[in-house]
XYZ file of C-alpha atoms in Angstrom:
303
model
C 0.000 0.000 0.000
C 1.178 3.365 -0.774
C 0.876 6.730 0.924
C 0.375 9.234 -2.173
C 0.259 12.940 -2.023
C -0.543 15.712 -4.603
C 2.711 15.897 -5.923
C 3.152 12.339 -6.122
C -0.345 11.660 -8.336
C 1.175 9.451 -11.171
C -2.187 10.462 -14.088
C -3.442 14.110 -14.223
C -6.268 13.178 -12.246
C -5.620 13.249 -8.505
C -7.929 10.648 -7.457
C -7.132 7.981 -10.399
C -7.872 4.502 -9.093
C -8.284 0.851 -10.745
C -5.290 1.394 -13.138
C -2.161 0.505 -10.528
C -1.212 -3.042 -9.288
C -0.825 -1.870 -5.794
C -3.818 0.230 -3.700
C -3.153 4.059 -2.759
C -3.904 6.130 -0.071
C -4.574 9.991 -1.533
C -4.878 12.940 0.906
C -8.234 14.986 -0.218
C -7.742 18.394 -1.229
C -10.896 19.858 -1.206
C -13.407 20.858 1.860
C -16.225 18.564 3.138
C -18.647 21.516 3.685
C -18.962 24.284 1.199
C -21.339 26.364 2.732
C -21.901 28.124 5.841
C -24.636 27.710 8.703
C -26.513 30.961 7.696
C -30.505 30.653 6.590
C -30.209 27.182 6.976
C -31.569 23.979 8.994
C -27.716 22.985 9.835
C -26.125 24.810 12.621
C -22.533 25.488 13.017
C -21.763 22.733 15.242
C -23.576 20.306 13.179
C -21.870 21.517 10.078
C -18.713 21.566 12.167
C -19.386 17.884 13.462
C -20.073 16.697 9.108
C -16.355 18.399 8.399
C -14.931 16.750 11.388
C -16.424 13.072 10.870
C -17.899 13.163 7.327
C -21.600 12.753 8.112
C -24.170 14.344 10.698
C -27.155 12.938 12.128
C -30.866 14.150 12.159
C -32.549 12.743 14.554
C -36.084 13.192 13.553
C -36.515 14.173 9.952
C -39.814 13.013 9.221
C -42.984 12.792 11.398
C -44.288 8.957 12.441
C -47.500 9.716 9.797
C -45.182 10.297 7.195
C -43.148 7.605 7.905
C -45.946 5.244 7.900
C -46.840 7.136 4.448
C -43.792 6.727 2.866
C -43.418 2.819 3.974
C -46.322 2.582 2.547
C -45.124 3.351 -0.759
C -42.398 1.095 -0.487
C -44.474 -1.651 0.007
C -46.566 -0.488 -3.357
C -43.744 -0.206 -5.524
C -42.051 -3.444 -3.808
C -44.746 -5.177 -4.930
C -46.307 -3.016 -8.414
C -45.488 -5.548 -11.250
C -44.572 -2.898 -13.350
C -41.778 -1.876 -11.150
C -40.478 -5.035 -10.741
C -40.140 -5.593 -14.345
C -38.311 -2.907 -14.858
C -34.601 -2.519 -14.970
C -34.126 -0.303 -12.459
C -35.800 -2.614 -9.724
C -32.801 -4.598 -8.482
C -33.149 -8.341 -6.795
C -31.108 -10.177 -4.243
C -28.448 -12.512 -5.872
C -29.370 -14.915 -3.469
C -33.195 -14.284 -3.519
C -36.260 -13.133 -5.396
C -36.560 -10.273 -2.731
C -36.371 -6.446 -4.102
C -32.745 -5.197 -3.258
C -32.679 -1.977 -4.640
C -35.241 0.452 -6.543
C -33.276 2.956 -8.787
C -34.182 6.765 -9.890
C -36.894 6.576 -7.433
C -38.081 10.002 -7.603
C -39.388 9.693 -10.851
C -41.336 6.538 -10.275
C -43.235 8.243 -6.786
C -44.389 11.613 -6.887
C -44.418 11.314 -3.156
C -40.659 11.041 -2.949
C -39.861 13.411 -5.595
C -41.454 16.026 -2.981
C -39.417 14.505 -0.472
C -36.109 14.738 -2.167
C -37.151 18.658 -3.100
C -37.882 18.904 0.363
C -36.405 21.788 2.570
C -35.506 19.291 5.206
C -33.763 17.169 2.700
C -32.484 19.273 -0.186
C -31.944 22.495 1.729
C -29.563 20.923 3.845
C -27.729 19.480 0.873
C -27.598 23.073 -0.588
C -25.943 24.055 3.044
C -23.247 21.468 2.946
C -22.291 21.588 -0.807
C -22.338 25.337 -0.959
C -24.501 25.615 -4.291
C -27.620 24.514 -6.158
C -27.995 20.599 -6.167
C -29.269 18.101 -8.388
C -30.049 14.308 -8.273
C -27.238 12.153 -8.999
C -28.797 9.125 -7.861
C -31.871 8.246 -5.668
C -33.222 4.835 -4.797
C -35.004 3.051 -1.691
C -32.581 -0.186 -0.085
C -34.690 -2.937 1.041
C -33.114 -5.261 3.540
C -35.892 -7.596 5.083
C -35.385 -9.750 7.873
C -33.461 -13.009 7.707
C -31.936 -12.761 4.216
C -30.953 -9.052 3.267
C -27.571 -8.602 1.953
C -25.083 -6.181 2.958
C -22.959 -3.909 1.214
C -19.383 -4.176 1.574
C -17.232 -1.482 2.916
C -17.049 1.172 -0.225
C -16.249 5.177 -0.775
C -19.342 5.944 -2.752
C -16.788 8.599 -4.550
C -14.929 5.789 -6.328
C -17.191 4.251 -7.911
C -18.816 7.700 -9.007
C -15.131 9.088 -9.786
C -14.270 5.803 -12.083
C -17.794 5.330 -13.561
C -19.775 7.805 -13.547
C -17.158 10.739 -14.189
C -18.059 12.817 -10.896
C -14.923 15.256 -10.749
C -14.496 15.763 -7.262
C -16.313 14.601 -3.901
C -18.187 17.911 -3.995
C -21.171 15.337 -3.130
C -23.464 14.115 0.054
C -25.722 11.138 0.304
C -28.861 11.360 2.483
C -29.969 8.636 3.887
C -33.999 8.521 5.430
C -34.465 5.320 7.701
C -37.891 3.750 7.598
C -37.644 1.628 10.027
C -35.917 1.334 13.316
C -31.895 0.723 12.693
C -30.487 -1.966 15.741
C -26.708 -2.461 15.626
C -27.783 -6.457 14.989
C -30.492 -5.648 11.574
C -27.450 -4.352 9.094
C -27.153 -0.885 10.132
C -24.961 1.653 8.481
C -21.323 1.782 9.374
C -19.095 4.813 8.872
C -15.260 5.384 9.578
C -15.604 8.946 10.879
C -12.783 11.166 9.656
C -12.094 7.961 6.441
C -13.537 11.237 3.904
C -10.315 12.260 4.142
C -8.602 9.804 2.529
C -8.960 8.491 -0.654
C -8.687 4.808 -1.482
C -7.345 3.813 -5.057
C -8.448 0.518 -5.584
C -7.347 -1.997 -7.765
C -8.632 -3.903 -10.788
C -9.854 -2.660 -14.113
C -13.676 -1.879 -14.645
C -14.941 -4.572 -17.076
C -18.241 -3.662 -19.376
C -21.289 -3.370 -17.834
C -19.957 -4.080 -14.373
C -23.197 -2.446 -13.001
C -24.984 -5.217 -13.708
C -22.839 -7.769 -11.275
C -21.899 -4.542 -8.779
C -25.673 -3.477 -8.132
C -26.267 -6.917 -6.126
C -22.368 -7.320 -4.955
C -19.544 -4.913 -5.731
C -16.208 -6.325 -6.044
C -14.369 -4.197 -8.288
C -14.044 -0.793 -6.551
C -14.096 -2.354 -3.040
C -10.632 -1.584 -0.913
C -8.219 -4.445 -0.338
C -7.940 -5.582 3.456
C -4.695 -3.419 4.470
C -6.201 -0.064 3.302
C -9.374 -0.974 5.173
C -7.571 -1.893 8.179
C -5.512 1.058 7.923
C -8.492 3.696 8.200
C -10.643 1.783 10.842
C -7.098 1.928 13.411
C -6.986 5.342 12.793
C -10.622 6.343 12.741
C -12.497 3.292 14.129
C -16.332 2.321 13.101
C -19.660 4.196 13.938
C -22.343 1.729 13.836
C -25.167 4.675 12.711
C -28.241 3.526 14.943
C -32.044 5.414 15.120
C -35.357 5.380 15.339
C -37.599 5.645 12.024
C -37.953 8.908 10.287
C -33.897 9.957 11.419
C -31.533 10.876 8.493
C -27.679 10.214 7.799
C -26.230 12.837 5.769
C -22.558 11.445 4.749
C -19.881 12.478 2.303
C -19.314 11.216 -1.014
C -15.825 9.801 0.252
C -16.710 8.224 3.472
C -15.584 5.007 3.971
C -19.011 3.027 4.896
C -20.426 -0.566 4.430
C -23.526 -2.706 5.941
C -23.621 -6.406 7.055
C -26.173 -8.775 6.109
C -28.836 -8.474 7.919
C -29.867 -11.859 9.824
C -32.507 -10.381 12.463
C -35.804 -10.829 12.223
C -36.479 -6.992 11.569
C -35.902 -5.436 8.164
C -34.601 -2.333 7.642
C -35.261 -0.141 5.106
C -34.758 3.398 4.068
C -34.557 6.187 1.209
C -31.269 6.956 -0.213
C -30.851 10.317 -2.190
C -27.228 11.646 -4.009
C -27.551 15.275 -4.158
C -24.425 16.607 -6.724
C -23.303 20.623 -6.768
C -24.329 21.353 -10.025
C -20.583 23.140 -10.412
C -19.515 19.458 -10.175
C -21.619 17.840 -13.060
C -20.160 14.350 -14.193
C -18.462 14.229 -17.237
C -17.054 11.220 -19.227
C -15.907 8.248 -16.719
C -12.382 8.336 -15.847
C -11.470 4.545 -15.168
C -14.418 2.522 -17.293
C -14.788 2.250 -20.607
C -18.079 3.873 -20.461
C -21.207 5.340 -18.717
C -23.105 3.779 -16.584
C -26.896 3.972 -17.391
C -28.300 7.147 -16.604
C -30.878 6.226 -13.838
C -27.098 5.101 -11.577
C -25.758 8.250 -12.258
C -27.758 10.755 -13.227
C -27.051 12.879 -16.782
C -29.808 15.782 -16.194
C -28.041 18.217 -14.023
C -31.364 20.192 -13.591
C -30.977 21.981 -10.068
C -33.543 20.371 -7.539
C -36.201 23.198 -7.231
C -36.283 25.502 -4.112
């Protein structure tokens, strides 16, 4: 593993990745939080806490109606054949079971007013500094005794290498539905891992969405990197009740086990992009990944 500073970058991209034999470790350059606490739902010492660690907890975004409205709608689209025949519905490998539902705000009008939600997109504005726009929404199902994990991952790189996001000048917001218990596949953060950039190893092969939607394995860190960040930063195991938010940086290092409990866990994940860092052509795959993984309108999220 190598330690790799700005002057040391061997490609013209600072954060290149999946083109060495060896992993990287790459000092960020650029701020976590872009904006400032003024006019907006974030105070300083939250904003403060989100530079620090690389996410920030809200402990009661939504209301118990609307998350009994929104759950709801899970359970509609979960089970609309429509949506389930349609690419962007994603199964377990393992299972029949709905994994993932993609570009979710355009399939529910009810979460496309969430995402353009003050609560939601106003405090994306705060943290990147700018206007915003979807790079990628979806709602993770993990139901009780069976739902797969996700391995431990900087969203960043995979958005960096396949999507052609220039910088992490990006936050992920993350709704919980239902209750998260360290035991039912919670999220898990290295607080402070934002910092660091993880160059992984392994060339993107064509279409690797396809396999990396139900289990990523190019773009995943090797073991010594991984071990390297949690000794220095350690793991946050992100419990709450339903209706609390995660808001976490592009970069953070972050992963989920499989959740064997009896109670699911399920939430709505939203990518909000500063729309002065629109993607542009991928810079490790040989090309774009459909447009409903990472998004190609850059329209701002209304205010």
């Amino acid at each position: 593993m190598t330690a790799v500073t700005g002057s040391d970058r061997r490609t013209d991209d600072r954060y290149f990745t999946r083109i060495a034999s060896t992993p990287a470790l790459i000092e960020r350059a650029e701020p976590t939080v872009w904006g400032g606490p003024e006019g907006g739902m974030f105070g300083a010492q939250e904003l403060e806490a989100h530079e620090r660690d690389g996410f920030v907890q809200v402990p009661q975004l939504l209301t118990a109606e609307e998350v009994a409205g929104y759950a709801a709608e899970l359970d509609r689209l979960a089970t609309d054949p429509a949506v389930r025949g349609d690419e962007r519905c994603i199964v377990e490998k393992s299972s029949n079971e709905v994994r993932s539902i993609f570009e979710v705000h355009r399939i529910s009008d009810a979460i496309a007013r969430l995402v353009a939600d003050d609560r939601v997109a106003g405090r994306a504005r705060q943290i990147l500094g700018s206007d915003v726009y979807v790079h990628q929404s979806r709602i993770n199902y993990k139901p009780g005794f069976g739902g797969g994990g996700f391995y431990w991952h900087s969203d960043f790189e995979t958005w960096h290498a396949e999507d052609g996001m220039p910088l992490p000048r990006a936050v992920s917001c993350s709704i919980s539905l239902t209750e998260n218990f360290a035991y039912n596949g919670c999220l898990m953060i290295m607080p402070g891992s934002h910092r660091t950039f993880v160059s992984c190893v392994g060339e993107t092969p064509e279409d690797h969405y396809r396999a990396s939607l139900k289990e990523q394995e190019i773009g995943t860190p090797d073991p010594d990197s991984l071990t390297a960040l949690a000794d220095r930063h350690g793991i946050a195991m992100l419990t709450g009740a339903a209706g609390s938010a995660t808001f976490f940086d592009s970069n953070c290092m972050h992963g989920s086990s499989d959740n064997i409990s009896p109670y699911p866990r399920s939430n709505i994940f939203v990518v909000f992009n500063s729309v002065e860092n629109t993607s542009v052509e991928p810079f490790y795959a040989p090309a774009r990944r459909p447009d409903f993984i990472g998004a190609r309108d850059f329209t701002p999220v209304p205010r």
